[in-house]
Short mmCIF file of C-alpha atoms in Angstrom, two decimals:
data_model
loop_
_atom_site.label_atom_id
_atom_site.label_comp_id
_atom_site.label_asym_id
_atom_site.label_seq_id
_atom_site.Cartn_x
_atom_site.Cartn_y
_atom_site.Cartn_z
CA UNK A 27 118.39 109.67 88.00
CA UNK A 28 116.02 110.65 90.94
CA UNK A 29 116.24 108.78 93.91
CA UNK A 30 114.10 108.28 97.14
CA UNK A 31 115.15 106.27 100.30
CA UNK A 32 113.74 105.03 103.36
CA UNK A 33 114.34 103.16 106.53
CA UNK A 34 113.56 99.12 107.70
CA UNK A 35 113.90 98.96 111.01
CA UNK A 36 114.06 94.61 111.71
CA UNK A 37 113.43 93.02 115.09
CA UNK A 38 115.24 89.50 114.33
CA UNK A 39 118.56 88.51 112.88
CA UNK A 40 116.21 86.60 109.90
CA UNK A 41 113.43 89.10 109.18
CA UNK A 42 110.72 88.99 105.76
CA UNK A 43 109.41 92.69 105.84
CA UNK A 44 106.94 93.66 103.11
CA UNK A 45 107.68 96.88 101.96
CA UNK A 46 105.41 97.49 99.00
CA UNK A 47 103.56 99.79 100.54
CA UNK A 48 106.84 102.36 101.26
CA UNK A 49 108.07 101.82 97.54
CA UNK A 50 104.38 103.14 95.92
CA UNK A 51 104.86 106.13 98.51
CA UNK A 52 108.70 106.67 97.01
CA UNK A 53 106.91 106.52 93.67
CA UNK A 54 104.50 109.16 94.52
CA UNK A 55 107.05 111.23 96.57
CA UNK A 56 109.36 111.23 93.25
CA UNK A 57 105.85 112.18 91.53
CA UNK A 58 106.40 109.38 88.95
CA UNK A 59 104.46 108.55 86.08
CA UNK A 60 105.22 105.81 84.59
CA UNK A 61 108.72 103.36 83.60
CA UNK A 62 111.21 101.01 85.66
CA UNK A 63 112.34 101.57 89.15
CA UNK A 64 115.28 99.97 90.94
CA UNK A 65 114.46 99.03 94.57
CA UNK A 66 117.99 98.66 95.72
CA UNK A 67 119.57 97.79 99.57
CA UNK A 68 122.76 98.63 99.76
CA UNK A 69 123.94 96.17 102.34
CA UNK A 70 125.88 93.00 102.28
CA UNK A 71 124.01 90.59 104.91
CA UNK A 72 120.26 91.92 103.58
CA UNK A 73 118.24 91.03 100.08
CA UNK A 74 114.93 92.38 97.82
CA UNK A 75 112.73 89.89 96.85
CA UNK A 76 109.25 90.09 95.16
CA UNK A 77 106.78 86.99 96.40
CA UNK A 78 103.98 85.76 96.96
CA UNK A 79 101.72 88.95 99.78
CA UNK A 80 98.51 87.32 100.62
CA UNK A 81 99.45 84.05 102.71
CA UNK A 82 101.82 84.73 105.63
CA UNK A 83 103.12 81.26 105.74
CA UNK A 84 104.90 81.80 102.51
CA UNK A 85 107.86 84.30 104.48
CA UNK A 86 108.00 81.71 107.49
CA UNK A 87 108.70 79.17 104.66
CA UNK A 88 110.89 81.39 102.79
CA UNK A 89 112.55 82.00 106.12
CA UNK A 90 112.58 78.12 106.75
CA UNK A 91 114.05 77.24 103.07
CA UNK A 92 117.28 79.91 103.52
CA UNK A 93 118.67 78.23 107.12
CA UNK A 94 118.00 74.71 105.00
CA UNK A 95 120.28 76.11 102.45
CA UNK A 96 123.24 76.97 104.40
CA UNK A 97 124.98 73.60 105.87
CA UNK A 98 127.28 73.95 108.61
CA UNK A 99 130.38 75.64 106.67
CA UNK A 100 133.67 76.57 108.22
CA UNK A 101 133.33 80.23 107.79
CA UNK A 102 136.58 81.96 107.82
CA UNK A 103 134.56 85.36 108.38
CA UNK A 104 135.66 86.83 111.55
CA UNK A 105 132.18 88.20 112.25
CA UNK A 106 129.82 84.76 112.24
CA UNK A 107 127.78 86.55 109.34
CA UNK A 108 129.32 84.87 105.99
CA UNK A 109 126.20 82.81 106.16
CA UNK A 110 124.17 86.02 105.70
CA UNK A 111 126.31 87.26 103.15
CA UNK A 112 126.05 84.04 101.10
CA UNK A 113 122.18 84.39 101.47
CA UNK A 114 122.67 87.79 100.07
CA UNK A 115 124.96 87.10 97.06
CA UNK A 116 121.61 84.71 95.95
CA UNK A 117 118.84 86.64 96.38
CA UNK A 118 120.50 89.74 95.40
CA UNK A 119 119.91 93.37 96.76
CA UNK A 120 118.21 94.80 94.13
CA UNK A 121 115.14 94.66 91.63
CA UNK A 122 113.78 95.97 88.82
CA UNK A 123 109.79 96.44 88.70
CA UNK A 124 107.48 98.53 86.23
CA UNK A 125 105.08 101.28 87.52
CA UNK A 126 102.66 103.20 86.04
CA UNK A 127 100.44 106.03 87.55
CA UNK A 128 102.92 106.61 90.45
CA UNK A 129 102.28 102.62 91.32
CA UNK A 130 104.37 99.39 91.23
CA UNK A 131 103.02 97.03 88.27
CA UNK A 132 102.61 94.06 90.37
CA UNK A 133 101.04 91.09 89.87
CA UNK A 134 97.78 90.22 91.88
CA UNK A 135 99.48 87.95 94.20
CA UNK A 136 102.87 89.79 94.54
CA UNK A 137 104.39 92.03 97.37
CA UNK A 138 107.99 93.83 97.61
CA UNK A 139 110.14 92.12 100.20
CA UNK A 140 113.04 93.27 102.51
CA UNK A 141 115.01 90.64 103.47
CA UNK A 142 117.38 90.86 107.10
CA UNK A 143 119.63 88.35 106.72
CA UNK A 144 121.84 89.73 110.16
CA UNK A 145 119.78 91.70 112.22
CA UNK A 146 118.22 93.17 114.02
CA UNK A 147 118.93 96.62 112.60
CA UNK A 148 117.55 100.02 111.09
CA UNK A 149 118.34 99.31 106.96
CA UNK A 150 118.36 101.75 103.85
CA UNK A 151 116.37 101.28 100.85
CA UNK A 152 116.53 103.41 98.07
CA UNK A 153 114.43 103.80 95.16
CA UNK A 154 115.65 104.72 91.75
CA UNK A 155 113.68 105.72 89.50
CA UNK A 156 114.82 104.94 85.52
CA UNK A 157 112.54 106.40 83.03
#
């Protein structure tokens, strides 16, 4: 299995980064033609997401949603993070998405997303591709 990674660098500790763009350049760095990837983070406070790319409202929203989903919880977690690892467990840190011609089979409306969940900080992402 060939593999690709790059770097997110977040600014926040809650962060929506599109990163479409950097997995169709993995594609074409890996010279793909055409099957599945897996677009994989392999962190425990950060998520992949695929949503909605044309209305920027939709990550503020998104962003909005996850603090309305974590009440106040009496964390045993030493760190003050378990709420970012809960956030993880439910989005999950990986997904599978089609390409063809060296390009992510998206639909029209739909972007790749990073999600910082405990930032700020300088995240992997690696590409797999599975053909």
């Amino acid at each position: 299995m060939r593999s690709h990674t790059f770097h997110v660098r977040t600014t926040a500790r809650e962060q929506i980064v599109l990163i479409t763009d950097q997995v169709n350049a993995a594609l074409r760095a890996l010279d793909a033609g055409e099957g599945v990837c897996l677009i994989f983070t392999p962190h425990t406070t950060a998520a992949i997401s695929i949503n909605e790319d044309a209305d920027p409202d939709v990550l503020e929203d998104l962003t909005r949603a996850f603090r309305a989903m974590v009440p106040e919880v009496d964390f045993r977690h030493g760190e003050g993070n378990s709420d970012a690892h809960f956030l993880s467990t439910l989005i999950g840190v990986s997904k599978d998405v089609p390409f063809g011609d060296g390009r992510l089979l998206l639909g029209r409306w739909q972007g790749i997303y990073f999600i910082e969940l405990d930032g700020p900080r300088t995240r992997d992402v690696i590409v797999y591709l599975r053909k």
